Amino acid sequence: MNTIQNYFNCFLQFCYFCQVKSLDKKELDGARVNSLVVELSTRNGYGVSMRHSLINAVIYYYKNVLGRYDYKNGIIRPKKDKELPHVLSKEVVQSILCNCENLKHRTMLSLTYASGLRVGEVLKLKVSDIDSKRMLITVRGGKGKKDRIVMLSEKILVLLRDYFKQYRPTHYLFEGQYGGIYSEASLRKVLNNACVKAKVLERPTLHWLRHSFATHLLEAGTDIRYIQQLLGHASTKTTEIYTHVSTKHIGMIKSPLDHLDI
């Protein structure tokens, strides 16, 4: 849904840009489309990722809606910057979690770090996805609509049991105030408030917890192939940004949360 919304917003801006210039977008050739995309991106100060989203949205329109396949190679793509992922130290993660006093909020942030889940995957978890007997969590419909299995931290299980007794979720594991799926914006605010209380100078995103999960596993000697599986990456090339290789059976992997005193 995030991809759909991004493409929609980008294409809406492209349509408005064409309208301002009194251009019929259906009649443009590849070179003109390319120049418009570059001009729009430059005017709005888009970064590389946003430019790619704009290009993808425009190509989708011409290719899938109008059936104009000649536009596929007509737009020049910018090269992505090779940025290293943002990683928090174990001490900072511990401080953030310890300064999250609300049980529900603390459980959500702890689970995000403990299992390396994307924020959307955390919010879509259902009560039935937690297998306390096998100490596993089933992540359904992750990126690429793929299911996967990740480990269930022992400390998370304790938190989840206390949380369940207090909140009694019925469908989603973490439900909003009036039921239904919990808001991503609300969880971002929870993290920000915890960082303020913990006096963390940086303002980490929820995805930083996922990066920290992977890095801390690598530092503990976990094989990168298992980390690839836990993160749900299609290829080890994506996981190699964390760069480290070891050999351990996935069943023996301990969540980094289990090493924290929380």
PDB file of C-alpha atoms in Angstrom:
ATOM      1  CA  MET A   1       0.000   0.000   0.000  1.00  0.00           C
ATOM      2  CA  ASN A   2       2.899   2.375   0.690  1.00  0.00           C
ATOM      3  CA  THR A   3       4.219   1.819  -2.834  1.00  0.00           C
ATOM      4  CA  ILE A   4       0.783   2.444  -4.333  1.00  0.00           C
ATOM      5  CA  GLN A   5       0.396   5.664  -2.353  1.00  0.00           C
ATOM      6  CA  ASN A   6       3.880   6.856  -3.340  1.00  0.00           C
ATOM      7  CA  TYR A   7       3.260   6.167  -7.028  1.00  0.00           C
ATOM      8  CA  PHE A   8      -0.137   7.877  -6.848  1.00  0.00           C
ATOM      9  CA  ASN A   9       1.313  11.003  -5.255  1.00  0.00           C
ATOM     10  CA  CYS A  10       4.200  11.130  -7.729  1.00  0.00           C
ATOM     11  CA  PHE A  11       1.967  10.675 -10.762  1.00  0.00           C
ATOM     12  CA  LEU A  12      -0.459  13.305  -9.458  1.00  0.00           C
ATOM     13  CA  GLN A  13       2.407  15.796  -9.345  1.00  0.00           C
ATOM     14  CA  PHE A  14       3.458  14.800 -12.868  1.00  0.00           C
ATOM     15  CA  CYS A  15      -0.106  15.362 -14.132  1.00  0.00           C
ATOM     16  CA  TYR A  16      -0.260  18.771 -12.454  1.00  0.00           C
ATOM     17  CA  PHE A  17       3.140  19.691 -13.907  1.00  0.00           C
ATOM     18  CA  CYS A  18       1.913  18.828 -17.409  1.00  0.00           C
ATOM     19  CA  GLN A  19      -1.269  20.825 -16.819  1.00  0.00           C
ATOM     20  CA  VAL A  20       0.697  23.894 -15.725  1.00  0.00           C
ATOM     21  CA  LYS A  21       2.734  23.661 -18.923  1.00  0.00           C
ATOM     22  CA  SER A  22      -0.433  23.118 -21.009  1.00  0.00           C
ATOM     23  CA  LEU A  23       0.852  19.732 -22.215  1.00  0.00           C
ATOM     24  CA  ASP A  24      -1.202  16.684 -23.123  1.00  0.00           C
ATOM     25  CA  LYS A  25       0.649  13.885 -21.328  1.00  0.00           C
ATOM     26  CA  LYS A  26      -0.773  11.297 -23.738  1.00  0.00           C
ATOM     27  CA  GLU A  27       0.954  12.948 -26.701  1.00  0.00           C
ATOM     28  CA  LEU A  28       4.462  13.305 -25.243  1.00  0.00           C
ATOM     29  CA  ASP A  29       7.410  11.404 -26.693  1.00  0.00           C
ATOM     30  CA  GLY A  30      10.033   9.658 -24.576  1.00  0.00           C
ATOM     31  CA  ALA A  31      12.539  12.503 -24.697  1.00  0.00           C
ATOM     32  CA  ARG A  32       9.950  15.058 -23.558  1.00  0.00           C
ATOM     33  CA  VAL A  33       8.774  12.823 -20.716  1.00  0.00           C
ATOM     34  CA  ASN A  34      12.376  12.404 -19.620  1.00  0.00           C
ATOM     35  CA  SER A  35      13.030  16.162 -19.571  1.00  0.00           C
ATOM     36  CA  LEU A  36       9.808  16.800 -17.623  1.00  0.00           C
ATOM     37  CA  VAL A  37      10.713  14.202 -14.997  1.00  0.00           C
ATOM     38  CA  VAL A  38      14.181  15.707 -14.591  1.00  0.00           C
ATOM     39  CA  GLU A  39      12.788  19.245 -14.385  1.00  0.00           C
ATOM     40  CA  LEU A  40      10.088  18.285 -11.879  1.00  0.00           C
ATOM     41  CA  SER A  41      12.593  16.368  -9.734  1.00  0.00           C
ATOM     42  CA  THR A  42      15.057  19.263  -9.764  1.00  0.00           C
ATOM     43  CA  ARG A  43      12.462  21.919  -8.964  1.00  0.00           C
ATOM     44  CA  ASN A  44      11.109  19.939  -6.014  1.00  0.00           C
ATOM     45  CA  GLY A  45      14.569  18.926  -4.777  1.00  0.00           C
ATOM     46  CA  TYR A  46      13.810  15.192  -4.911  1.00  0.00           C
ATOM     47  CA  GLY A  47      16.360  12.743  -3.584  1.00  0.00           C
ATOM     48  CA  VAL A  48      17.386   9.618  -5.501  1.00  0.00           C
ATOM     49  CA  SER A  49      14.666   7.390  -4.003  1.00  0.00           C
ATOM     50  CA  MET A  50      11.929   9.923  -4.717  1.00  0.00           C
ATOM     51  CA  ARG A  51      13.170  10.320  -8.290  1.00  0.00           C
ATOM     52  CA  HIS A  52      12.984   6.570  -8.776  1.00  0.00           C
ATOM     53  CA  SER A  53       9.412   6.558  -7.457  1.00  0.00           C
ATOM     54  CA  LEU A  54       8.477   9.334  -9.879  1.00  0.00           C
ATOM     55  CA  ILE A  55      10.087   7.497 -12.790  1.00  0.00           C
ATOM     56  CA  ASN A  56       8.383   4.219 -11.844  1.00  0.00           C
ATOM     57  CA  ALA A  57       4.996   5.928 -11.577  1.00  0.00           C
ATOM     58  CA  VAL A  58       5.351   7.647 -14.950  1.00  0.00           C
ATOM     59  CA  ILE A  59       6.602   4.495 -16.677  1.00  0.00           C
ATOM     60  CA  TYR A  60       3.718   2.512 -15.199  1.00  0.00           C
ATOM     61  CA  TYR A  61       1.247   4.989 -16.699  1.00  0.00           C
ATOM     62  CA  TYR A  62       2.699   4.909 -20.199  1.00  0.00           C
ATOM     63  CA  LYS A  63       3.444   1.190 -20.223  1.00  0.00           C
ATOM     64  CA  ASN A  64       0.502  -0.358 -18.341  1.00  0.00           C
ATOM     65  CA  VAL A  65      -2.243   2.214 -18.859  1.00  0.00           C
ATOM     66  CA  LEU A  66      -1.525   3.534 -22.352  1.00  0.00           C
ATOM     67  CA  GLY A  67       0.342   0.462 -23.595  1.00  0.00           C
ATOM     68  CA  ARG A  68       3.238   2.613 -24.827  1.00  0.00           C
ATOM     69  CA  TYR A  69       6.207   0.310 -24.212  1.00  0.00           C
ATOM     70  CA  ASP A  70       8.618   2.663 -25.990  1.00  0.00           C
ATOM     71  CA  TYR A  71       8.763   4.785 -22.832  1.00  0.00           C
ATOM     72  CA  LYS A  72      10.502   2.083 -20.818  1.00  0.00           C
ATOM     73  CA  ASN A  73      14.028   3.098 -21.849  1.00  0.00           C
ATOM     74  CA  GLY A  74      13.244   6.759 -22.442  1.00  0.00           C
ATOM     75  CA  ILE A  75      13.817   7.922 -18.879  1.00  0.00           C
ATOM     76  CA  ILE A  76      17.324   8.118 -17.460  1.00  0.00           C
ATOM     77  CA  ARG A  77      17.563   6.784 -13.927  1.00  0.00           C
ATOM     78  CA  PRO A  78      19.802   8.429 -11.349  1.00  0.00           C
ATOM     79  CA  LYS A  79      22.313   6.243  -9.559  1.00  0.00           C
ATOM     80  CA  LYS A  80      21.456   5.385  -6.000  1.00  0.00           C
ATOM     81  CA  ASP A  81      23.848   6.550  -3.322  1.00  0.00           C
ATOM     82  CA  LYS A  82      25.529   3.690  -1.510  1.00  0.00           C
ATOM     83  CA  GLU A  83      24.632   4.769   1.993  1.00  0.00           C
ATOM     84  CA  LEU A  84      25.380   2.569   4.969  1.00  0.00           C
ATOM     85  CA  PRO A  85      22.373   1.698   7.137  1.00  0.00           C
ATOM     86  CA  HIS A  86      21.888   3.652  10.339  1.00  0.00           C
ATOM     87  CA  VAL A  87      22.688   1.460  13.322  1.00  0.00           C
ATOM     88  CA  LEU A  88      22.144   2.110  17.013  1.00  0.00           C
ATOM     89  CA  SER A  89      24.440   0.678  19.659  1.00  0.00           C
ATOM     90  CA  LYS A  90      23.071  -1.939  22.034  1.00  0.00           C
ATOM     91  CA  GLU A  91      23.334   0.581  24.851  1.00  0.00           C
ATOM     92  CA  VAL A  92      21.207   3.119  22.981  1.00  0.00           C
ATOM     93  CA  VAL A  93      18.591   0.494  22.069  1.00  0.00           C
ATOM     94  CA  GLN A  94      18.433  -0.579  25.704  1.00  0.00           C
ATOM     95  CA  SER A  95      18.054   3.017  26.858  1.00  0.00           C
ATOM     96  CA  ILE A  96      15.228   3.653  24.371  1.00  0.00           C
ATOM     97  CA  LEU A  97      13.309   0.544  25.399  1.00  0.00           C
ATOM     98  CA  CYS A  98      13.790   1.202  29.117  1.00  0.00           C
ATOM     99  CA  ASN A  99      12.413   4.730  28.678  1.00  0.00           C
ATOM    100  CA  CYS A 100       9.242   3.434  27.064  1.00  0.00           C
ATOM    101  CA  GLU A 101       7.031   3.086  30.136  1.00  0.00           C
ATOM    102  CA  ASN A 102       3.762   2.071  28.477  1.00  0.00           C
ATOM    103  CA  LEU A 103       3.643  -1.746  28.273  1.00  0.00           C
ATOM    104  CA  LYS A 104       2.034  -1.852  24.846  1.00  0.00           C
ATOM    105  CA  HIS A 105       4.455   0.663  23.357  1.00  0.00           C
ATOM    106  CA  ARG A 106       7.446  -1.039  24.914  1.00  0.00           C
ATOM    107  CA  THR A 107       6.334  -4.416  23.582  1.00  0.00           C
ATOM    108  CA  MET A 108       5.898  -3.073  20.045  1.00  0.00           C
ATOM    109  CA  LEU A 109       9.310  -1.399  19.919  1.00  0.00           C
ATOM    110  CA  SER A 110      10.987  -4.377  21.564  1.00  0.00           C
ATOM    111  CA  LEU A 111       9.446  -6.785  19.061  1.00  0.00           C
ATOM    112  CA  THR A 112      10.544  -4.598  16.148  1.00  0.00           C
ATOM    113  CA  TYR A 113      14.139  -4.815  17.337  1.00  0.00           C
ATOM    114  CA  ALA A 114      14.016  -8.384  18.646  1.00  0.00           C
ATOM    115  CA  SER A 115      12.884  -9.909  15.341  1.00  0.00           C
ATOM    116  CA  GLY A 116      14.068  -7.351  12.780  1.00  0.00           C
ATOM    117  CA  LEU A 117      10.585  -6.786  11.389  1.00  0.00           C
ATOM    118  CA  ARG A 118       9.524  -3.953   9.121  1.00  0.00           C
ATOM    119  CA  VAL A 119       7.057  -1.615  10.802  1.00  0.00           C
ATOM    120  CA  GLY A 120       4.248  -2.749   8.471  1.00  0.00           C
ATOM    121  CA  GLU A 121       4.945  -6.369   9.383  1.00  0.00           C
ATOM    122  CA  VAL A 122       4.722  -5.597  13.092  1.00  0.00           C
ATOM    123  CA  LEU A 123       1.411  -3.812  12.693  1.00  0.00           C
ATOM    124  CA  LYS A 124      -0.105  -6.625  10.596  1.00  0.00           C
ATOM    125  CA  LEU A 125       0.821  -9.385  13.046  1.00  0.00           C
ATOM    126  CA  LYS A 126      -2.116 -11.371  14.373  1.00  0.00           C
ATOM    127  CA  VAL A 127      -2.400 -13.142  17.698  1.00  0.00           C
ATOM    128  CA  SER A 128      -2.347 -16.484  15.861  1.00  0.00           C
ATOM    129  CA  ASP A 129       1.037 -15.648  14.289  1.00  0.00           C
ATOM    130  CA  ILE A 130       2.806 -16.128  17.634  1.00  0.00           C
ATOM    131  CA  ASP A 131       3.878 -19.740  18.250  1.00  0.00           C
ATOM    132  CA  SER A 132       5.109 -19.882  21.838  1.00  0.00           C
ATOM    133  CA  LYS A 133       5.654 -23.660  21.723  1.00  0.00           C
ATOM    134  CA  ARG A 134       8.155 -23.543  18.863  1.00  0.00           C
ATOM    135  CA  MET A 135       9.310 -20.010  19.752  1.00  0.00           C
ATOM    136  CA  LEU A 136       8.578 -18.728  16.260  1.00  0.00           C
ATOM    137  CA  ILE A 137       6.722 -15.814  14.678  1.00  0.00           C
ATOM    138  CA  THR A 138       5.045 -16.172  11.292  1.00  0.00           C
ATOM    139  CA  VAL A 139       5.326 -13.015   9.212  1.00  0.00           C
ATOM    140  CA  ARG A 140       2.599 -13.086   6.566  1.00  0.00           C
ATOM    141  CA  GLY A 141       2.520 -11.047   3.375  1.00  0.00           C
ATOM    142  CA  GLY A 142       5.847  -9.290   3.886  1.00  0.00           C
ATOM    143  CA  LYS A 143       7.628  -7.345   1.172  1.00  0.00           C
ATOM    144  CA  GLY A 144       6.994  -9.051  -2.159  1.00  0.00           C
ATOM    145  CA  LYS A 145       3.928 -10.723  -0.607  1.00  0.00           C
ATOM    146  CA  LYS A 146       6.162 -13.397   0.911  1.00  0.00           C
ATOM    147  CA  ASP A 147       5.655 -15.229   4.186  1.00  0.00           C
ATOM    148  CA  ARG A 148       8.592 -16.078   6.422  1.00  0.00           C
ATOM    149  CA  ILE A 149       9.443 -17.394   9.884  1.00  0.00           C
ATOM    150  CA  VAL A 150      11.485 -15.494  12.468  1.00  0.00           C
ATOM    151  CA  MET A 151      12.537 -16.414  15.982  1.00  0.00           C
ATOM    152  CA  LEU A 152      10.519 -15.434  19.037  1.00  0.00           C
ATOM    153  CA  SER A 153      12.684 -13.886  21.727  1.00  0.00           C
ATOM    154  CA  GLU A 154      12.248 -15.316  25.225  1.00  0.00           C
ATOM    155  CA  LYS A 155      12.033 -11.815  26.664  1.00  0.00           C
ATOM    156  CA  ILE A 156       9.496 -10.819  24.043  1.00  0.00           C
ATOM    157  CA  LEU A 157       7.346 -13.784  25.027  1.00  0.00           C
ATOM    158  CA  VAL A 158       7.336 -12.562  28.631  1.00  0.00           C
ATOM    159  CA  LEU A 159       6.373  -9.064  27.469  1.00  0.00           C
ATOM    160  CA  LEU A 160       3.698 -10.433  25.156  1.00  0.00           C
ATOM    161  CA  ARG A 161       2.104 -12.488  27.926  1.00  0.00           C
ATOM    162  CA  ASP A 162       1.928  -9.469  30.246  1.00  0.00           C
ATOM    163  CA  TYR A 163       0.667  -7.324  27.373  1.00  0.00           C
ATOM    164  CA  PHE A 164      -2.003  -9.851  26.406  1.00  0.00           C
ATOM    165  CA  LYS A 165      -3.323 -10.072  29.955  1.00  0.00           C
ATOM    166  CA  GLN A 166      -3.693  -6.300  30.132  1.00  0.00           C
ATOM    167  CA  TYR A 167      -4.944  -5.436  26.618  1.00  0.00           C
ATOM    168  CA  ARG A 168      -6.670  -8.614  25.382  1.00  0.00           C
ATOM    169  CA  PRO A 169      -6.238  -8.075  21.625  1.00  0.00           C
ATOM    170  CA  THR A 170      -8.822  -9.933  19.552  1.00  0.00           C
ATOM    171  CA  HIS A 171      -7.567  -9.935  15.964  1.00  0.00           C
ATOM    172  CA  TYR A 172      -4.384  -7.966  15.365  1.00  0.00           C
ATOM    173  CA  LEU A 173      -1.668  -8.458  17.960  1.00  0.00           C
ATOM    174  CA  PHE A 174      -1.420  -4.683  18.391  1.00  0.00           C
ATOM    175  CA  GLU A 175      -4.721  -2.907  17.892  1.00  0.00           C
ATOM    176  CA  GLY A 176      -5.565   0.774  17.853  1.00  0.00           C
ATOM    177  CA  GLN A 177      -7.468   2.549  20.596  1.00  0.00           C
ATOM    178  CA  TYR A 178     -10.789   1.758  18.913  1.00  0.00           C
ATOM    179  CA  GLY A 179      -9.795  -1.577  17.408  1.00  0.00           C
ATOM    180  CA  GLY A 180      -8.376  -2.334  13.992  1.00  0.00           C
ATOM    181  CA  ILE A 181      -4.759  -2.016  12.917  1.00  0.00           C
ATOM    182  CA  TYR A 182      -2.470   0.211  14.968  1.00  0.00           C
ATOM    183  CA  SER A 183      -1.343   3.443  13.318  1.00  0.00           C
ATOM    184  CA  GLU A 184       2.205   3.597  11.939  1.00  0.00           C
ATOM    185  CA  ALA A 185       2.295   7.323  12.675  1.00  0.00           C
ATOM    186  CA  SER A 186       1.434   6.600  16.316  1.00  0.00           C
ATOM    187  CA  LEU A 187       4.257   4.069  16.603  1.00  0.00           C
ATOM    188  CA  ARG A 188       6.713   6.570  15.115  1.00  0.00           C
ATOM    189  CA  LYS A 189       5.595   9.052  17.782  1.00  0.00           C
ATOM    190  CA  VAL A 190       6.098   6.392  20.463  1.00  0.00           C
ATOM    191  CA  LEU A 191       9.703   5.891  19.319  1.00  0.00           C
ATOM    192  CA  ASN A 192      10.353   9.619  19.182  1.00  0.00           C
ATOM    193  CA  ASN A 193       9.006  10.163  22.713  1.00  0.00           C
ATOM    194  CA  ALA A 194      11.123   7.295  24.048  1.00  0.00           C
ATOM    195  CA  CYS A 195      14.219   8.797  22.391  1.00  0.00           C
ATOM    196  CA  VAL A 196      13.515  12.167  23.992  1.00  0.00           C
ATOM    197  CA  LYS A 197      13.206  10.571  27.440  1.00  0.00           C
ATOM    198  CA  ALA A 198      16.369   8.540  26.814  1.00  0.00           C
ATOM    199  CA  LYS A 199      18.158  11.763  25.770  1.00  0.00           C
ATOM    200  CA  VAL A 200      19.158  10.240  22.435  1.00  0.00           C
ATOM    201  CA  LEU A 201      20.544  13.041  20.281  1.00  0.00           C
ATOM    202  CA  GLU A 202      19.690  11.289  17.014  1.00  0.00           C
ATOM    203  CA  ARG A 203      16.122  10.868  15.865  1.00  0.00           C
ATOM    204  CA  PRO A 204      16.085   7.258  14.684  1.00  0.00           C
ATOM    205  CA  THR A 205      13.328   5.838  12.528  1.00  0.00           C
ATOM    206  CA  LEU A 206      11.640   2.520  13.227  1.00  0.00           C
ATOM    207  CA  HIS A 207      13.670   1.017  10.385  1.00  0.00           C
ATOM    208  CA  TRP A 208      16.861   1.796  12.316  1.00  0.00           C
ATOM    209  CA  LEU A 209      15.778  -0.872  14.809  1.00  0.00           C
ATOM    210  CA  ARG A 210      15.700  -3.391  11.947  1.00  0.00           C
ATOM    211  CA  HIS A 211      19.177  -2.301  10.808  1.00  0.00           C
ATOM    212  CA  SER A 212      20.416  -2.581  14.388  1.00  0.00           C
ATOM    213  CA  PHE A 213      18.931  -6.078  14.708  1.00  0.00           C
ATOM    214  CA  ALA A 214      20.827  -7.287  11.627  1.00  0.00           C
ATOM    215  CA  THR A 215      24.102  -5.603  12.579  1.00  0.00           C
ATOM    216  CA  HIS A 216      24.044  -6.866  16.145  1.00  0.00           C
ATOM    217  CA  LEU A 217      23.439 -10.418  14.908  1.00  0.00           C
ATOM    218  CA  LEU A 218      26.387 -10.104  12.530  1.00  0.00           C
ATOM    219  CA  GLU A 219      28.578  -8.813  15.322  1.00  0.00           C
ATOM    220  CA  ALA A 220      27.557 -11.836  17.370  1.00  0.00           C
ATOM    221  CA  GLY A 221      28.798 -14.121  14.574  1.00  0.00           C
ATOM    222  CA  THR A 222      25.503 -15.141  12.947  1.00  0.00           C
ATOM    223  CA  ASP A 223      25.798 -16.420   9.370  1.00  0.00           C
ATOM    224  CA  ILE A 224      24.692 -13.793   6.865  1.00  0.00           C
ATOM    225  CA  ARG A 225      22.538 -16.387   5.083  1.00  0.00           C
ATOM    226  CA  TYR A 226      20.405 -16.829   8.188  1.00  0.00           C
ATOM    227  CA  ILE A 227      20.144 -13.072   8.597  1.00  0.00           C
ATOM    228  CA  GLN A 228      19.016 -12.863   4.972  1.00  0.00           C
ATOM    229  CA  GLN A 229      16.261 -15.359   5.786  1.00  0.00           C
ATOM    230  CA  LEU A 230      15.235 -13.522   8.948  1.00  0.00           C
ATOM    231  CA  LEU A 231      15.087 -10.155   7.170  1.00  0.00           C
ATOM    232  CA  GLY A 232      13.197 -11.593   4.207  1.00  0.00           C
ATOM    233  CA  HIS A 233      15.742 -10.472   1.612  1.00  0.00           C
ATOM    234  CA  ALA A 234      15.473 -12.160  -1.784  1.00  0.00           C
ATOM    235  CA  SER A 235      19.258 -12.159  -2.204  1.00  0.00           C
ATOM    236  CA  THR A 236      22.293 -12.097   0.065  1.00  0.00           C
ATOM    237  CA  LYS A 237      23.501  -9.108  -1.985  1.00  0.00           C
ATOM    238  CA  THR A 238      20.954  -6.966  -0.138  1.00  0.00           C
ATOM    239  CA  THR A 239      22.046  -8.374   3.215  1.00  0.00           C
ATOM    240  CA  GLU A 240      25.739  -7.981   2.417  1.00  0.00           C
ATOM    241  CA  ILE A 241      25.496  -4.288   3.271  1.00  0.00           C
ATOM    242  CA  TYR A 242      25.845  -5.473   6.878  1.00  0.00           C
ATOM    243  CA  THR A 243      28.909  -7.511   5.837  1.00  0.00           C
ATOM    244  CA  HIS A 244      29.894 -10.422   8.030  1.00  0.00           C
ATOM    245  CA  VAL A 245      29.732 -14.213   7.621  1.00  0.00           C
ATOM    246  CA  SER A 246      29.628 -16.989  10.211  1.00  0.00           C
ATOM    247  CA  THR A 247      28.117 -20.465  10.565  1.00  0.00           C
ATOM    248  CA  LYS A 248      25.312 -21.211  13.002  1.00  0.00           C
ATOM    249  CA  HIS A 249      22.075 -23.149  12.771  1.00  0.00           C
ATOM    250  CA  ILE A 250      19.042 -20.872  12.709  1.00  0.00           C
ATOM    251  CA  GLY A 251      17.431 -22.803  15.528  1.00  0.00           C
ATOM    252  CA  MET A 252      20.326 -21.812  17.805  1.00  0.00           C
ATOM    253  CA  ILE A 253      20.109 -18.092  17.033  1.00  0.00           C
ATOM    254  CA  LYS A 254      19.299 -15.925  20.017  1.00  0.00           C
ATOM    255  CA  SER A 255      17.604 -12.598  19.521  1.00  0.00           C
ATOM    256  CA  PRO A 256      19.857  -9.639  20.416  1.00  0.00           C
ATOM    257  CA  LEU A 257      17.102  -8.507  22.785  1.00  0.00           C
ATOM    258  CA  ASP A 258      17.893 -11.482  25.024  1.00  0.00           C
ATOM    259  CA  HIS A 259      21.293  -9.961  25.786  1.00  0.00           C
ATOM    260  CA  LEU A 260      19.819  -6.725  27.096  1.00  0.00           C
ATOM    261  CA  ASP A 261      18.960  -6.033  30.707  1.00  0.00           C
ATOM    262  CA  ILE A 262      15.396  -4.732  30.326  1.00  0.00           C
TER     263      ILE A 262
END
